[in-house]
C-alpha cells in the first residue's frame, strides 16, 4: 500500500469572466494550497475498482474511478485491480476542492507506481477530464488559474500566515451559483495584478486587503447573511481579512500569528461544527 496527502485549496481571488459554448465558465483565480488534508491510499487488488470513502456516490462512478480509468486510457493499457481508500478531513461541498485534491493525489500515486516518467503537465491534462480544479490540485502551491482553471501560472508563494477556515452547516450547489452569476451585475471584482504584486513583495497585509470572490455577490439572502456573519466574526477576532473560498460556503481568514488564529478558531468552535486551522502549502506533485 502507498499513500499520499491531498491538500485542500482556498481561492484568494475568484472572478467569473463569462460563460462558454461548452457549458463551462471562463474564470480568473488566485488559488492556494493549504495544510488541511485528506489522505489517499492505493493498493492493487485482484480485479476491478473499489473505493472506501466517507462520501462515495451510490449508483455512479466516483471521481476516483473516473480518474483511474482516464489514467490507464492515456497509457493505452488495461487497468489493474485497484483498491482506493480516502480518509477525509476536508469537508465535502465546501468550496475547498476536497474531491479534486483526492483525485490529484490518486493520479500522483498511479504515476509513481505505473508511469514515473509521465510529466506533471500530462497528469494535469488527465485530471482536467475529471474536474476543473484537478489540474491546480496536481500542481499545488500558489497559482493564477485561468480558462476553466486548467491554464496555470505559478506565482510567488503566499507569505507564511495562519488560516482559519469555517464552514457553516449548509451546502451551496455550484451549478446554481454559476446560474445566479450569469444573470447578476457584479459590482466588485478582484484586482489580480495588484494581488500578484503583493505576492511578489511578500506583503501579507496588502494581499489580505485584496481578497475577493465574486460568488459572494450572488449568494441567496439567507446564505449571504450566514457567510457575512462568519466573515465579520473572523475580522473581529483578528483576521487581516476574510473571504469565501470557491463556490462556498466555507469562509477563511488570514492571521499573522498562530496565537491569534488559535484564539479565533476556539471562539468559532463554540458556534460552528466545522472549524479548521491551517497553513499555506507550497508543493507540487
Short mmCIF file of N, CA, C and O in Angstrom, two decimals, residues 218-280:
data_model
loop_
_atom_site.label_atom_id
_atom_site.label_comp_id
_atom_site.label_asym_id
_atom_site.label_seq_id
_atom_site.Cartn_x
_atom_site.Cartn_y
_atom_site.Cartn_z
N UNK A 218 -23.55 36.94 -5.33
CA UNK A 218 -24.74 36.30 -5.91
C UNK A 218 -25.34 35.25 -4.97
O UNK A 218 -26.25 34.52 -5.36
N UNK A 219 -24.89 35.20 -3.73
CA UNK A 219 -25.45 34.25 -2.78
C UNK A 219 -26.91 34.57 -2.50
O UNK A 219 -27.30 35.74 -2.40
N UNK A 220 -27.75 33.55 -2.33
CA UNK A 220 -29.12 33.80 -1.86
C UNK A 220 -29.08 34.50 -0.50
O UNK A 220 -28.10 34.37 0.25
N UNK A 221 -30.12 35.27 -0.16
CA UNK A 221 -30.06 36.12 1.04
C UNK A 221 -29.70 35.40 2.33
O UNK A 221 -28.86 35.89 3.10
N UNK A 222 -30.32 34.26 2.60
CA UNK A 222 -30.04 33.57 3.87
C UNK A 222 -28.59 33.13 3.94
O UNK A 222 -27.91 33.31 4.97
N UNK A 223 -28.10 32.54 2.85
CA UNK A 223 -26.72 32.07 2.82
C UNK A 223 -25.74 33.25 2.84
O UNK A 223 -24.70 33.18 3.49
N UNK A 224 -26.10 34.34 2.16
CA UNK A 224 -25.25 35.53 2.18
C UNK A 224 -25.10 36.06 3.60
O UNK A 224 -24.00 36.46 4.02
N UNK A 225 -26.19 36.05 4.35
CA UNK A 225 -26.13 36.52 5.73
C UNK A 225 -25.24 35.65 6.60
O UNK A 225 -24.46 36.15 7.41
N UNK A 226 -25.32 34.32 6.41
CA UNK A 226 -24.51 33.41 7.20
C UNK A 226 -23.02 33.56 6.87
O UNK A 226 -22.17 33.57 7.77
N UNK A 227 -22.71 33.71 5.59
CA UNK A 227 -21.31 33.90 5.18
C UNK A 227 -20.78 35.23 5.71
O UNK A 227 -19.66 35.30 6.24
N UNK A 228 -21.58 36.28 5.61
CA UNK A 228 -21.15 37.59 6.10
C UNK A 228 -20.92 37.56 7.61
O UNK A 228 -20.00 38.21 8.12
N UNK A 229 -21.74 36.80 8.32
CA UNK A 229 -21.58 36.71 9.78
C UNK A 229 -20.23 36.09 10.14
O UNK A 229 -19.53 36.56 11.05
N UNK A 230 -19.85 35.03 9.44
CA UNK A 230 -18.56 34.39 9.72
C UNK A 230 -17.42 35.32 9.32
O UNK A 230 -16.42 35.46 10.04
N UNK A 231 -17.56 35.96 8.17
CA UNK A 231 -16.51 36.87 7.70
C UNK A 231 -16.29 37.99 8.72
O UNK A 231 -15.15 38.32 9.07
N UNK A 232 -17.37 38.58 9.22
CA UNK A 232 -17.25 39.64 10.21
C UNK A 232 -16.65 39.13 11.50
O UNK A 232 -15.80 39.79 12.12
N UNK A 233 -17.06 37.92 11.92
CA UNK A 233 -16.51 37.34 13.15
C UNK A 233 -15.01 37.14 13.03
O UNK A 233 -14.25 37.44 13.97
N UNK A 234 -14.55 36.63 11.90
CA UNK A 234 -13.12 36.42 11.72
C UNK A 234 -12.35 37.74 11.79
O UNK A 234 -11.30 37.83 12.43
N UNK A 235 -12.88 38.76 11.16
CA UNK A 235 -12.21 40.06 11.21
C UNK A 235 -12.19 40.59 12.64
O UNK A 235 -11.16 41.13 13.10
N UNK A 236 -13.30 40.47 13.34
CA UNK A 236 -13.36 40.96 14.71
C UNK A 236 -12.43 40.17 15.63
O UNK A 236 -11.99 40.69 16.67
N UNK A 237 -12.13 38.92 15.26
CA UNK A 237 -11.25 38.08 16.06
C UNK A 237 -9.79 38.23 15.68
O UNK A 237 -8.94 37.49 16.18
N UNK A 238 -9.47 39.15 14.78
CA UNK A 238 -8.09 39.47 14.49
C UNK A 238 -7.58 39.10 13.12
O UNK A 238 -6.40 39.30 12.82
N UNK A 239 -8.45 38.59 12.24
CA UNK A 239 -8.00 38.29 10.88
C UNK A 239 -7.65 39.57 10.14
O UNK A 239 -8.34 40.60 10.28
N UNK A 240 -6.61 39.51 9.34
CA UNK A 240 -6.28 40.65 8.48
C UNK A 240 -7.39 40.91 7.49
O UNK A 240 -7.66 42.05 7.12
N UNK A 241 -8.04 39.83 7.04
CA UNK A 241 -9.22 39.91 6.18
C UNK A 241 -9.77 38.51 6.07
O UNK A 241 -9.13 37.53 6.46
N UNK A 242 -10.98 38.39 5.52
CA UNK A 242 -11.63 37.09 5.36
C UNK A 242 -12.43 37.09 4.07
O UNK A 242 -12.88 38.14 3.60
N UNK A 243 -12.62 35.91 3.50
CA UNK A 243 -13.32 35.78 2.23
C UNK A 243 -13.87 34.37 2.11
O UNK A 243 -13.41 33.44 2.80
N UNK A 244 -14.86 34.20 1.24
CA UNK A 244 -15.37 32.87 0.95
C UNK A 244 -14.45 32.18 -0.05
O UNK A 244 -13.89 32.82 -0.93
N UNK A 245 -14.32 30.87 0.06
CA UNK A 245 -13.49 30.10 -0.86
C UNK A 245 -14.37 29.42 -1.91
O UNK A 245 -15.39 28.82 -1.58
N UNK A 246 -13.97 29.50 -3.17
CA UNK A 246 -14.67 28.82 -4.24
C UNK A 246 -16.13 29.21 -4.29
O UNK A 246 -16.50 30.37 -4.10
N UNK A 247 -16.99 28.21 -4.52
CA UNK A 247 -18.43 28.46 -4.52
C UNK A 247 -19.02 28.29 -3.12
O UNK A 247 -20.23 28.24 -2.97
N UNK A 248 -18.15 28.24 -2.13
CA UNK A 248 -18.57 28.25 -0.73
C UNK A 248 -19.14 26.93 -0.25
O UNK A 248 -19.14 25.94 -0.94
N UNK A 249 -19.66 27.01 0.99
CA UNK A 249 -19.82 28.21 1.82
C UNK A 249 -18.69 28.47 2.81
O UNK A 249 -18.82 29.34 3.66
N UNK A 250 -17.57 27.73 2.73
CA UNK A 250 -16.50 27.93 3.70
C UNK A 250 -15.92 29.33 3.59
O UNK A 250 -15.64 29.82 2.49
N UNK A 251 -15.71 29.95 4.74
CA UNK A 251 -15.07 31.26 4.83
C UNK A 251 -13.72 31.08 5.52
O UNK A 251 -13.62 30.32 6.48
N UNK A 252 -12.69 31.75 5.00
CA UNK A 252 -11.37 31.65 5.63
C UNK A 252 -10.89 33.04 6.00
O UNK A 252 -11.23 34.04 5.36
N UNK A 253 -10.09 33.09 7.05
CA UNK A 253 -9.44 34.33 7.47
C UNK A 253 -7.95 34.13 7.54
O UNK A 253 -7.48 33.05 7.92
N UNK A 254 -7.18 35.18 7.19
CA UNK A 254 -5.73 35.14 7.24
C UNK A 254 -5.25 35.84 8.51
O UNK A 254 -5.63 36.99 8.76
N UNK A 255 -4.42 35.15 9.28
CA UNK A 255 -3.93 35.67 10.56
C UNK A 255 -2.41 35.72 10.54
O UNK A 255 -1.75 34.80 10.04
N UNK A 256 -1.82 36.78 11.10
CA UNK A 256 -0.36 36.89 11.08
C UNK A 256 0.34 35.98 12.08
O UNK A 256 1.52 35.67 11.90
N UNK A 257 -0.35 35.55 13.15
CA UNK A 257 0.30 34.73 14.16
C UNK A 257 -0.56 33.51 14.49
O UNK A 257 -1.79 33.53 14.36
N UNK A 258 0.11 32.46 14.94
CA UNK A 258 -0.61 31.25 15.33
C UNK A 258 -1.50 31.50 16.54
O UNK A 258 -2.62 31.00 16.62
N UNK A 259 -0.99 32.27 17.49
CA UNK A 259 -1.76 32.51 18.71
C UNK A 259 -3.10 33.18 18.38
O UNK A 259 -4.15 32.80 18.90
N UNK A 260 -3.07 34.19 17.51
CA UNK A 260 -4.31 34.87 17.15
C UNK A 260 -5.24 33.93 16.42
O UNK A 260 -6.47 33.93 16.66
N UNK A 261 -4.70 33.10 15.54
CA UNK A 261 -5.54 32.15 14.80
C UNK A 261 -6.16 31.11 15.72
O UNK A 261 -7.34 30.76 15.58
N UNK A 262 -5.38 30.63 16.68
CA UNK A 262 -5.92 29.63 17.61
C UNK A 262 -7.03 30.22 18.47
O UNK A 262 -8.04 29.55 18.74
N UNK A 263 -6.86 31.48 18.89
CA UNK A 263 -7.93 32.11 19.68
C UNK A 263 -9.19 32.25 18.84
O UNK A 263 -10.31 32.00 19.32
N UNK A 264 -9.02 32.65 17.60
CA UNK A 264 -10.19 32.81 16.72
C UNK A 264 -10.87 31.47 16.46
O UNK A 264 -12.10 31.37 16.51
N UNK A 265 -10.08 30.44 16.18
CA UNK A 265 -10.66 29.13 15.93
C UNK A 265 -11.42 28.63 17.15
O UNK A 265 -12.52 28.08 17.04
N UNK A 266 -10.85 28.84 18.34
CA UNK A 266 -11.53 28.42 19.56
C UNK A 266 -12.85 29.15 19.75
O UNK A 266 -13.86 28.54 20.16
N UNK A 267 -12.87 30.44 19.46
CA UNK A 267 -14.11 31.21 19.60
C UNK A 267 -15.17 30.71 18.62
O UNK A 267 -16.36 30.59 18.97
N UNK A 268 -14.78 30.43 17.38
CA UNK A 268 -15.75 29.97 16.39
C UNK A 268 -16.24 28.56 16.68
O UNK A 268 -17.39 28.23 16.34
N UNK A 269 -15.40 27.73 17.27
CA UNK A 269 -15.80 26.35 17.54
C UNK A 269 -16.96 26.26 18.52
O UNK A 269 -17.66 25.24 18.56
N UNK A 270 -17.18 27.31 19.30
CA UNK A 270 -18.33 27.30 20.21
C UNK A 270 -19.64 27.53 19.47
O UNK A 270 -20.72 27.32 20.04
N UNK A 271 -19.56 27.95 18.19
CA UNK A 271 -20.77 28.28 17.43
C UNK A 271 -20.92 27.45 16.16
O UNK A 271 -22.02 27.34 15.62
N UNK A 272 -19.79 26.91 15.65
CA UNK A 272 -19.83 26.19 14.37
C UNK A 272 -19.16 24.83 14.53
O UNK A 272 -18.15 24.70 15.24
N UNK A 273 -19.69 23.86 13.83
CA UNK A 273 -19.21 22.49 13.98
C UNK A 273 -17.98 22.16 13.16
O UNK A 273 -17.29 21.17 13.45
N UNK A 274 -17.68 22.95 12.12
CA UNK A 274 -16.55 22.64 11.24
C UNK A 274 -15.63 23.85 11.14
O UNK A 274 -15.84 24.74 10.30
N UNK A 275 -14.64 23.87 12.02
CA UNK A 275 -13.65 24.94 12.07
C UNK A 275 -12.27 24.29 12.04
O UNK A 275 -12.01 23.33 12.76
N UNK A 276 -11.38 24.83 11.20
CA UNK A 276 -10.08 24.21 10.99
C UNK A 276 -8.99 25.27 11.01
O UNK A 276 -9.20 26.41 10.58
N UNK A 277 -7.82 24.87 11.47
CA UNK A 277 -6.64 25.73 11.48
C UNK A 277 -5.65 25.16 10.47
O UNK A 277 -5.38 23.97 10.45
N UNK A 278 -5.10 26.00 9.60
CA UNK A 278 -4.22 25.53 8.54
C UNK A 278 -3.13 26.56 8.27
O UNK A 278 -3.15 27.68 8.77
N UNK A 279 -2.17 26.13 7.45
CA UNK A 279 -1.09 26.99 6.96
C UNK A 279 -1.04 26.87 5.44
O UNK A 279 -1.54 25.90 4.87
N UNK A 280 -0.38 27.82 4.77
CA UNK A 280 -0.17 27.66 3.33
C UNK A 280 0.76 26.47 3.05
O UNK A 280 1.65 26.17 3.84
#
